CSV table of C-alpha atoms in Angstrom, one decimal:
chain,number,residue,atom,x,y,z
A,5,MET,CA,186.3,201.6,158.4
A,6,ASN,CA,184.6,198.5,156.7
A,7,ASN,CA,182.1,199.1,153.9
A,8,PRO,CA,178.6,198.2,154.9
A,9,ILE,CA,177.9,197.1,151.2
A,10,SER,CA,180.7,195.0,150.8
A,11,GLN,CA,179.5,193.4,155.0
A,12,HIS,CA,175.9,192.7,153.4
A,13,ASN,CA,177.4,191.0,150.1
A,14,SER,CA,179.9,188.9,152.4
A,15,HIS,CA,176.4,187.1,153.9
A,16,LEU,CA,175.9,185.6,150.5
A,17,SER,CA,179.5,184.8,149.0
A,18,HIS,CA,178.6,180.6,150.2
A,19,LYS,CA,175.2,181.0,147.8
A,20,LYS,CA,176.8,182.7,145.4
A,21,ASP,CA,179.7,180.3,145.1
A,22,SER,CA,177.5,177.3,144.8
A,23,GLN,CA,175.2,178.1,141.7
A,24,PRO,CA,176.5,179.2,138.2
A,25,PRO,CA,177.3,182.4,137.5
A,26,LEU,CA,173.9,184.7,135.7
A,27,GLN,CA,173.8,184.9,132.2
A,28,LYS,CA,173.2,188.9,131.7
A,29,LYS,CA,169.6,188.4,130.1
A,30,ASP,CA,168.7,186.4,133.3
A,31,LEU,CA,170.0,189.3,135.6
A,32,PHE,CA,168.1,191.8,133.0
A,33,GLU,CA,164.9,189.3,133.6
A,34,ASP,CA,165.2,190.1,137.5
A,35,TRP,CA,165.4,193.7,136.8
A,36,PHE,CA,163.0,194.3,134.4
A,37,SER,CA,160.1,191.6,135.7
A,38,PRO,CA,161.2,191.5,139.7
A,39,ASP,CA,159.1,189.1,141.3
A,40,LEU,CA,157.6,191.0,144.0
A,41,ASN,CA,154.1,190.6,144.9
A,42,HIS,CA,152.6,194.1,144.0
A,43,LYS,CA,149.4,195.4,145.0
A,44,GLU,CA,147.9,199.4,144.5
A,45,GLU,CA,148.3,200.9,147.8
A,46,THR,CA,145.3,203.2,148.4
A,47,ARG,CA,145.9,204.8,151.9
A,48,ASP,CA,146.9,208.5,152.4
A,49,TRP,CA,149.7,208.7,155.3
A,50,GLN,CA,148.6,212.5,155.3
A,51,GLU,CA,145.4,211.4,156.0
A,52,ILE,CA,146.6,209.3,159.0
A,53,PRO,CA,147.2,210.7,162.7
A,54,LEU,CA,150.5,210.8,163.8
A,55,LEU,CA,152.0,209.0,160.5
A,56,ASN,CA,151.0,212.4,159.0
A,57,GLN,CA,154.0,214.4,161.4
A,58,VAL,CA,156.9,211.8,160.6
A,59,PRO,CA,158.3,213.7,157.8
A,60,GLN,CA,158.2,216.8,159.5
A,61,LEU,CA,159.8,215.3,162.9
A,62,VAL,CA,162.7,213.7,160.7
A,63,LYS,CA,163.5,216.6,159.3
A,64,GLU,CA,163.7,218.7,162.5
A,65,ASN,CA,165.9,215.3,163.4
A,66,ARG,CA,163.6,214.4,166.0
A,67,LEU,CA,164.4,210.8,165.0
A,68,ASP,CA,163.4,209.2,168.4
A,69,GLU,CA,160.1,210.7,168.3
A,70,ALA,CA,159.6,209.7,164.6
A,71,SER,CA,160.6,206.0,165.5
A,72,ASP,CA,158.6,205.3,167.9
A,73,ILE,CA,155.4,206.5,166.2
A,74,LEU,CA,156.4,204.6,163.1
A,75,LYS,CA,156.9,201.2,165.3
A,76,GLN,CA,153.7,201.6,167.2
A,77,ALA,CA,151.8,202.2,163.8
A,78,GLY,CA,153.8,199.3,162.1
A,79,LYS,CA,151.6,197.0,164.5
A,80,GLU,CA,148.6,198.1,162.7
A,81,PHE,CA,149.8,198.9,159.4
A,82,VAL,CA,152.0,196.2,158.9
A,83,ASP,CA,151.5,196.0,155.2
A,84,PHE,CA,152.0,199.9,154.6
A,85,ASP,CA,155.1,200.9,152.8
A,86,PHE,CA,155.1,204.3,154.4
A,87,THR,CA,156.2,202.8,157.2
A,88,TYR,CA,159.2,200.8,156.5
A,89,ALA,CA,160.6,203.4,154.2
A,90,TRP,CA,160.8,206.8,157.2
A,91,LEU,CA,161.7,203.7,159.6
A,92,ALA,CA,165.0,202.9,157.0
A,93,GLN,CA,165.4,206.6,156.5
A,94,ILE,CA,166.1,207.1,160.4
A,95,HIS,CA,168.2,204.1,160.1
A,96,HIS,CA,170.9,205.8,157.5
A,97,LYS,CA,170.6,209.1,159.0
A,98,GLN,CA,172.0,207.4,162.1
A,99,GLY,CA,174.8,205.6,160.1
A,100,GLN,CA,173.0,202.2,160.6
A,101,PHE,CA,173.0,200.7,156.8
A,102,GLU,CA,172.3,197.4,157.6
A,103,ASN,CA,169.2,198.2,159.6
A,104,ALA,CA,168.1,200.4,156.7
A,105,LEU,CA,168.7,197.8,154.1
A,106,GLN,CA,166.9,194.5,156.4
A,107,THR,CA,164.2,197.5,157.7
A,108,LEU,CA,163.4,197.8,153.1
A,109,LEU,CA,163.5,194.5,152.3
A,110,LYS,CA,161.4,193.8,155.3
A,111,GLY,CA,158.7,196.1,153.8
A,112,LEU,CA,159.3,194.4,150.6
A,113,GLU,CA,157.8,191.1,152.2
A,114,LEU,CA,154.9,192.7,154.1
A,115,SER,CA,154.0,195.8,151.8
A,116,LYS,CA,151.6,196.2,149.3
A,117,SER,CA,152.9,198.4,147.5
A,118,LYS,CA,156.8,197.9,146.5
A,119,GLN,CA,158.0,200.9,144.1
A,120,VAL,CA,159.1,203.2,146.7
A,121,LEU,CA,160.6,200.4,148.7
A,122,CYS,CA,162.8,199.3,146.0
A,123,GLY,CA,163.6,203.3,144.8
A,124,ARG,CA,164.8,203.9,148.4
A,125,ILE,CA,166.7,200.5,148.4
A,126,GLY,CA,168.5,201.9,145.0
A,127,PHE,CA,169.2,205.4,147.4
A,128,LEU,CA,170.7,203.2,149.9
A,129,TYR,CA,173.3,201.9,147.7
A,130,ALA,CA,174.0,204.8,145.8
A,131,GLU,CA,175.0,206.7,149.1
A,132,HIS,CA,177.5,203.7,149.7
A,133,GLY,CA,179.1,204.0,146.4
A,134,ASP,CA,177.8,200.7,144.4
A,135,MET,CA,176.1,202.3,141.5
A,136,GLU,CA,175.4,199.2,139.8
A,137,LYS,CA,173.0,197.7,142.9
A,138,ALA,CA,171.5,201.1,142.9
A,139,ALA,CA,170.7,201.3,139.5
A,140,GLU,CA,169.2,197.6,139.3
A,141,TRP,CA,166.7,198.7,142.1
A,142,TRP,CA,166.0,202.1,140.4
A,143,ILE,CA,165.0,200.2,137.3
A,144,LYS,CA,163.1,197.6,139.7
A,145,SER,CA,161.1,200.7,141.0
A,146,ILE,CA,160.2,201.9,137.4
A,147,SER,CA,159.5,198.5,136.0
A,148,LEU,CA,157.1,198.3,138.9
A,149,ILE,CA,155.4,201.5,137.9
A,150,GLN,CA,155.3,200.8,134.7
A,151,SER,CA,153.8,197.1,134.6
A,152,PHE,CA,151.7,198.0,137.6
A,153,LYS,CA,150.3,201.3,136.2
A,154,ALA,CA,151.5,202.1,139.8
A,155,LYS,CA,151.5,205.4,141.5
A,156,PRO,CA,154.8,207.4,139.9
A,157,ALA,CA,158.0,207.6,142.4
A,158,TRP,CA,160.0,210.8,140.6
A,159,GLU,CA,163.3,209.9,142.5
A,160,PRO,CA,164.4,206.7,140.0
A,161,TYR,CA,163.5,208.3,136.8
A,162,LEU,CA,165.7,211.4,138.1
A,163,TYR,CA,169.0,209.6,139.6
A,164,LEU,CA,168.5,207.0,136.3
A,165,GLY,CA,168.8,210.3,134.0
A,166,TYR,CA,171.7,211.5,135.8
A,167,ILE,CA,173.8,207.9,135.8
A,168,ALA,CA,172.6,208.2,131.8
A,169,ARG,CA,174.7,211.2,131.8
A,170,ALA,CA,177.5,210.0,133.1
A,171,CYS,CA,177.2,207.2,131.0
A,172,ASP,CA,177.2,209.0,127.8
A,173,LEU,CA,173.7,208.5,126.9
A,174,PRO,CA,172.5,212.1,126.7
A,175,ALA,CA,169.2,211.1,124.2
A,176,GLN,CA,168.7,208.4,127.3
A,177,ALA,CA,168.9,211.2,129.9
A,178,ALA,CA,166.4,213.3,128.7
A,179,ILE,CA,163.8,210.7,128.1
A,180,LEU,CA,164.4,209.9,131.7
A,181,LEU,CA,164.7,213.2,133.5
A,182,LYS,CA,161.4,214.2,130.9
A,183,HIS,CA,159.7,211.5,132.7
A,184,ALA,CA,160.7,212.9,136.4
A,185,SER,CA,159.3,216.3,135.5
A,186,ARG,CA,156.4,215.2,134.4
A,187,ILE,CA,155.7,213.3,137.9
A,188,HIS,CA,157.0,216.3,139.9
A,189,GLY,CA,157.8,219.6,138.2
A,190,GLU,CA,160.8,220.5,136.6
A,191,LEU,CA,163.6,218.9,138.5
A,192,ILE,CA,167.5,219.3,139.3
A,193,LEU,CA,170.3,218.1,141.2
A,194,GLU,CA,172.0,220.4,143.6
A,195,LYS,CA,175.6,221.4,142.0
A,196,LYS,CA,177.2,219.0,144.7
A,197,ALA,CA,174.2,216.3,144.9
A,198,GLU,CA,175.3,215.9,141.0
A,199,ALA,CA,179.1,215.9,140.8
A,200,ASP,CA,178.9,213.0,143.6
A,201,LEU,CA,176.5,211.2,141.5
A,202,LEU,CA,177.9,211.9,138.3
A,203,LYS,CA,181.5,210.8,139.9
A,204,LYS,CA,180.2,207.3,141.5
A,205,SER,CA,178.5,206.6,138.0
A,206,GLU,CA,182.1,206.9,136.4
A,207,THR,CA,183.1,203.2,137.8
A,208,ILE,CA,179.9,201.8,135.8
A,209,LYS,CA,180.3,203.6,132.8
A,210,HIS,CA,181.6,200.6,130.6
A,211,GLY,CA,179.3,197.4,132.5
A,212,ILE,CA,176.3,196.1,132.1
A,213,VAL,CA,174.1,199.8,133.2
A,214,PRO,CA,174.3,201.3,130.0
A,215,GLU,CA,172.7,198.4,128.2
A,216,ALA,CA,170.2,198.3,131.0
A,217,ILE,CA,169.4,202.0,131.1
A,218,ASN,CA,168.9,201.7,126.9
A,219,ARG,CA,166.5,199.0,127.2
A,220,LEU,CA,164.5,200.8,129.9
A,221,CYS,CA,164.3,204.3,127.7
A,222,THR,CA,163.2,201.9,124.8
A,223,SER,CA,160.6,200.8,126.5
A,224,LEU,CA,159.5,204.4,128.3
A,225,ALA,CA,159.9,206.0,124.7
A,226,GLY,CA,156.6,203.8,124.3
A,227,ASN,CA,155.0,205.0,127.5
A,228,HIS,CA,153.5,208.4,128.3
A,229,LEU,CA,152.9,208.9,132.1
A,230,THR,CA,150.3,211.3,133.2
A,231,SER,CA,150.7,213.7,136.0
A,232,LYS,CA,147.3,212.9,138.1
A,233,GLU,CA,149.3,212.0,141.1
A,234,ALA,CA,150.1,215.2,142.4
A,235,LYS,CA,151.1,214.1,145.9
A,236,ASP,CA,154.6,212.3,146.9
A,237,PRO,CA,154.1,208.8,147.1
A,238,VAL,CA,155.9,209.0,151.0
C-alpha cells in the first residue's frame, strides 16, 4: 500500500529540487514564526445551532450527517476553523488522508484562528508516522498560542511532551505536560496510545526535533498560561 505522506510529499519534489536546501536556522524560523495571518476567534461553536451537534454525530460515527451540516455551514462560516477541523476529522476517519490534509490547509488560508488547525495537521502526520512533520506543526500551533495569546489547545503540548520523553528530554517533557494540564486538567495518554507515540518518536531521537523542543521549552519556561479557558477550542 502506498504511503499517503510519501504521495503528498512527491507533489513537492520539483520545487525542492529547484531550491537550495534549507539551513537549520531557516527551518526553525518557519516553525517558531509561521507566516500565518492569525486573528482572534470570538465565535463559540457550542452556541451555533446544528454545528453544536457535529462532535456528537462524529462520536456516534454518523459521519454523513455531520459532513452535510459542515458543508452547509461552510457557506456561512467560511472563516471558522471549527468547520475545517471537523470536516478533516471525518475525512481521516474515512481513510482519506489527502482530503483531510487539504481541508486543513484550506482552513489555514481562510479561517481567522489558526492554532487548532496547525495542531490537527500535526496529528494527521503523527498518525501516518511522520513525526518530524508532526512536531513541526505542533510547535507552530504553540508558537501561535504564545505569540498571539490565542486560546490554548492542550493537544500539541501533550503530544510534544511525550515526544520529549522519547527523545530523552525529561525536563522539557515536564514543562510541556505541565502546560497541557494547566489548560485541560491532568492529562495522560492511554497506554496503547503512549506506546505507539513513543515508538514512532524513536525515528527522530537524533534529528533536529530535540533541538527544536529544547528551544520551545526555553521559551515556555518564561511564560505562564492562565486557565481561564474552560472549554475546548473545538
